[in-house]
Amino acid sequence: MSSEITVPDTKLATEATSLVRESTSDLIYHHSRRVYFWGALQGRNRGLSFDPELLYIGAMFHDLGLNEEHRGSGRRFEVDSADAARRFLQEHHVPEDSVRRVWTAIALHTTPGIPEFMEPEVALVTAGVEYDVLGIGYHDLTEEQRAEITALHPRPDFKHQILQAFADGIAPKPETTFGNVKADVLERYVPGFRRGNFVDTILQSPWPE
């Protein structure tokens, strides 16, 4: 690639690719691959030293928690995604510090304002997600880089498709959106949804004062 960013040529990365390709939709697969490329490119721009393999695993697993098998878990989809990555890494006897780093990267990828101050892999999974979903830092990369990556991993009607995927994955467990950005999705896509309110939760707690 002219961007000089490539997918790690390792057994771990290859097996992660196969697992995600087989277990999720084209939408999530292509999005996850783009997240890796955007994150790696942003890491290079920022002069960060990161482990490409760990960044790749974090990117590829970050939305697996939206899959149907996790919709009854009662946990945030980010945690289900992170747990799936942890199981995969532990099965491959990856060192625990690396497992923790990937778990944290995935678990925090929808929590802005924190990952950027953590380990590079944690920061860059979020940077890749924010680039692909929100367009944050859009002009940090060149038009040629964007064209190259989207030619490999197209994004037809991506904005609407990813929002629907969020809604489908989270609607069965709406309580998990309390205090996070996914409440915005359910408010828009699920008739009758009412977001939890932090102030009301405090005032209605069982404490007498």
Short mmCIF file of C-alpha atoms in Angstrom, two decimals:
data_model
loop_
_atom_site.label_atom_id
_atom_site.label_comp_id
_atom_site.label_asym_id
_atom_site.label_seq_id
_atom_site.Cartn_x
_atom_site.Cartn_y
_atom_site.Cartn_z
CA MET A 1 0.00 0.00 0.00
CA SER A 2 1.17 3.49 -0.71
CA SER A 3 0.19 4.41 2.83
CA GLU A 4 2.78 1.86 4.02
CA ILE A 5 0.34 0.56 6.62
CA THR A 6 -0.27 -3.16 6.30
CA VAL A 7 -2.17 -5.74 8.28
CA PRO A 8 0.24 -7.70 10.50
CA ASP A 9 1.30 -10.90 8.79
CA THR A 10 0.98 -13.11 11.85
CA LYS A 11 -0.98 -16.23 12.75
CA LEU A 12 -2.85 -14.29 15.44
CA ALA A 13 -3.94 -11.55 13.05
CA THR A 14 -4.90 -14.05 10.36
CA GLU A 15 -7.07 -16.04 12.76
CA ALA A 16 -8.68 -12.86 14.10
CA THR A 17 -9.54 -11.82 10.55
CA SER A 18 -11.16 -15.19 9.85
CA LEU A 19 -13.13 -15.16 13.08
CA VAL A 20 -14.52 -11.66 12.54
CA ARG A 21 -15.19 -12.24 8.84
CA GLU A 22 -17.20 -15.36 9.61
CA SER A 23 -19.08 -14.11 12.65
CA THR A 24 -20.22 -10.64 11.70
CA SER A 25 -21.69 -8.61 8.84
CA ASP A 26 -19.91 -7.05 5.88
CA LEU A 27 -20.69 -3.69 7.46
CA ILE A 28 -18.87 -4.46 10.71
CA TYR A 29 -16.02 -6.31 9.03
CA HIS A 30 -15.17 -3.46 6.65
CA HIS A 31 -15.66 -0.87 9.39
CA SER A 32 -13.32 -2.77 11.71
CA ARG A 33 -10.62 -3.07 9.09
CA ARG A 34 -10.87 0.67 8.35
CA VAL A 35 -10.59 1.41 12.06
CA TYR A 36 -7.24 -0.39 12.09
CA PHE A 37 -5.91 1.53 9.10
CA TRP A 38 -7.14 4.92 10.36
CA GLY A 39 -5.76 4.23 13.83
CA ALA A 40 -2.38 3.11 12.49
CA LEU A 41 -2.12 6.11 10.19
CA GLN A 42 -3.03 8.46 13.04
CA GLY A 43 -0.48 6.72 15.24
CA ARG A 44 2.21 7.29 12.65
CA ASN A 45 1.20 10.94 12.30
CA ARG A 46 1.38 11.39 16.07
CA GLY A 47 4.74 9.67 16.37
CA LEU A 48 3.36 6.97 18.65
CA SER A 49 5.12 3.64 19.11
CA PHE A 50 2.43 0.97 19.07
CA ASP A 51 2.11 -2.78 18.59
CA PRO A 52 0.37 -3.23 15.21
CA GLU A 53 -0.87 -6.70 16.13
CA LEU A 54 -2.56 -5.51 19.32
CA LEU A 55 -4.05 -2.51 17.54
CA TYR A 56 -5.36 -4.83 14.84
CA ILE A 57 -7.00 -7.21 17.34
CA GLY A 58 -8.57 -4.28 19.16
CA ALA A 59 -9.94 -2.84 15.92
CA MET A 60 -11.25 -6.14 14.62
CA PHE A 61 -13.06 -7.15 17.82
CA HIS A 62 -14.34 -3.75 18.93
CA ASP A 63 -17.92 -4.18 17.64
CA LEU A 64 -18.41 -7.94 18.03
CA GLY A 65 -20.60 -7.22 21.05
CA LEU A 66 -23.28 -5.97 18.67
CA ASN A 67 -23.77 -9.54 17.40
CA GLU A 68 -27.07 -11.23 18.15
CA GLU A 69 -25.58 -13.72 20.61
CA HIS A 70 -24.67 -10.89 23.00
CA ARG A 71 -28.01 -9.08 23.02
CA GLY A 72 -29.24 -10.82 26.16
CA SER A 73 -26.05 -10.35 28.16
CA GLY A 74 -27.17 -7.30 30.13
CA ARG A 75 -23.70 -5.81 29.64
CA ARG A 76 -22.58 -2.89 27.54
CA PHE A 77 -21.75 -4.07 24.04
CA GLU A 78 -18.25 -2.65 24.46
CA VAL A 79 -17.64 -5.05 27.36
CA ASP A 80 -19.00 -8.01 25.41
CA SER A 81 -16.66 -7.08 22.56
CA ALA A 82 -13.71 -6.72 24.93
CA ASP A 83 -14.49 -10.06 26.60
CA ALA A 84 -14.60 -11.79 23.19
CA ALA A 85 -11.16 -10.39 22.39
CA ARG A 86 -9.83 -11.45 25.78
CA ARG A 87 -11.02 -15.03 25.29
CA PHE A 88 -9.44 -15.13 21.84
CA LEU A 89 -6.11 -13.78 23.08
CA GLN A 90 -5.99 -16.01 26.14
CA GLU A 91 -6.69 -19.06 23.97
CA HIS A 92 -3.61 -18.04 21.99
CA HIS A 93 -1.51 -17.64 25.17
CA VAL A 94 -0.92 -13.92 24.66
CA PRO A 95 0.74 -12.24 27.68
CA GLU A 96 -1.73 -10.85 30.18
CA ASP A 97 -0.49 -7.26 29.88
CA SER A 98 -1.23 -7.36 26.15
CA VAL A 99 -4.64 -8.90 26.81
CA ARG A 100 -5.43 -6.14 29.30
CA ARG A 101 -4.35 -3.48 26.82
CA VAL A 102 -6.64 -4.81 24.09
CA TRP A 103 -9.53 -5.27 26.54
CA THR A 104 -9.19 -1.68 27.71
CA ALA A 105 -8.92 -0.34 24.17
CA ILE A 106 -12.19 -1.98 23.20
CA ALA A 107 -14.07 -1.28 26.43
CA LEU A 108 -13.29 2.45 26.27
CA HIS A 109 -13.72 3.06 22.55
CA THR A 110 -17.00 4.95 23.00
CA THR A 111 -15.82 6.91 26.04
CA PRO A 112 -14.24 10.12 24.71
CA GLY A 113 -11.70 12.10 26.67
CA ILE A 114 -9.95 9.17 28.36
CA PRO A 115 -8.33 6.77 25.83
CA GLU A 116 -6.15 9.47 24.27
CA PHE A 117 -4.19 9.67 27.54
CA MET A 118 -3.61 5.91 27.81
CA GLU A 119 -1.34 3.41 26.05
CA PRO A 120 -0.97 3.97 22.30
CA GLU A 121 -3.06 0.92 21.35
CA VAL A 122 -5.89 2.15 23.59
CA ALA A 123 -5.68 5.66 22.18
CA LEU A 124 -5.53 4.50 18.57
CA VAL A 125 -8.48 2.11 18.59
CA THR A 126 -10.58 5.06 19.70
CA ALA A 127 -8.88 7.36 17.18
CA GLY A 128 -9.71 4.91 14.41
CA VAL A 129 -13.32 4.58 15.52
CA GLU A 130 -13.74 8.34 15.84
CA TYR A 131 -12.25 8.85 12.40
CA ASP A 132 -14.51 6.31 10.70
CA VAL A 133 -17.76 7.02 12.55
CA LEU A 134 -17.55 10.67 13.54
CA GLY A 135 -15.02 12.09 11.11
CA ILE A 136 -12.88 13.45 13.96
CA GLY A 137 -9.49 14.43 12.55
CA TYR A 138 -10.80 13.92 9.01
CA HIS A 139 -8.24 16.27 7.46
CA ASP A 140 -5.34 14.78 9.42
CA LEU A 141 -5.14 12.17 6.66
CA THR A 142 -4.89 12.88 2.95
CA GLU A 143 -7.56 12.44 0.32
CA GLU A 144 -5.33 9.79 -1.26
CA GLN A 145 -5.13 7.83 2.00
CA ARG A 146 -8.89 7.94 2.43
CA ALA A 147 -9.45 6.83 -1.16
CA GLU A 148 -7.01 3.97 -0.82
CA ILE A 149 -8.54 2.56 2.35
CA THR A 150 -12.15 2.98 1.25
CA ALA A 151 -11.34 1.27 -2.06
CA LEU A 152 -10.22 -1.75 -0.04
CA HIS A 153 -13.06 -1.48 2.45
CA PRO A 154 -16.01 0.47 1.02
CA ARG A 155 -18.55 2.33 3.12
CA PRO A 156 -21.82 2.42 1.14
CA ASP A 157 -24.52 4.29 3.11
CA PHE A 158 -22.29 3.77 6.12
CA LYS A 159 -23.72 6.51 8.34
CA HIS A 160 -27.24 5.06 8.29
CA GLN A 161 -26.12 1.44 8.26
CA ILE A 162 -23.87 1.76 11.32
CA LEU A 163 -26.54 3.64 13.26
CA GLN A 164 -29.02 0.86 12.52
CA ALA A 165 -26.45 -1.73 13.61
CA PHE A 166 -25.98 0.14 16.89
CA ALA A 167 -29.73 0.29 17.43
CA ASP A 168 -30.23 -3.40 16.64
CA GLY A 169 -27.39 -4.45 18.93
CA ILE A 170 -28.34 -2.29 21.90
CA ALA A 171 -32.15 -2.02 21.85
CA PRO A 172 -32.58 -5.35 23.69
CA LYS A 173 -30.58 -3.98 26.64
CA PRO A 174 -31.43 -0.26 26.79
CA GLU A 175 -30.32 0.09 30.41
CA THR A 176 -26.71 -0.27 29.24
CA THR A 177 -26.87 3.12 27.53
CA PHE A 178 -27.11 5.05 30.80
CA GLY A 179 -24.45 7.75 30.83
CA ASN A 180 -23.00 6.97 27.40
CA VAL A 181 -23.36 8.07 23.79
CA LYS A 182 -25.48 5.12 22.69
CA ALA A 183 -28.49 6.59 24.49
CA ASP A 184 -28.58 9.07 21.58
CA VAL A 185 -29.02 6.17 19.16
CA LEU A 186 -31.93 4.58 21.01
CA GLU A 187 -33.60 7.96 21.50
CA ARG A 188 -33.61 8.39 17.72
CA TYR A 189 -34.31 4.80 16.65
CA VAL A 190 -36.48 3.19 19.34
CA PRO A 191 -39.98 4.62 19.83
CA GLY A 192 -40.81 5.17 23.49
CA PHE A 193 -37.22 4.94 24.73
CA ARG A 194 -36.49 7.29 27.62
CA ARG A 195 -32.88 7.85 28.58
CA GLY A 196 -31.84 7.59 32.19
CA ASN A 197 -31.11 10.91 33.85
CA PHE A 198 -28.12 11.23 36.17
CA VAL A 199 -29.70 14.00 38.24
CA ASP A 200 -32.92 12.04 38.73
CA THR A 201 -30.93 8.96 39.70
CA ILE A 202 -29.17 10.93 42.45
CA LEU A 203 -32.35 12.61 43.73
CA GLN A 204 -34.29 9.34 43.73
CA SER A 205 -31.61 7.25 45.42
CA PRO A 206 -32.56 5.55 48.72
CA TRP A 207 -30.40 7.95 50.73
CA PRO A 208 -32.58 10.23 52.90
CA GLU A 209 -30.39 13.27 52.18
#
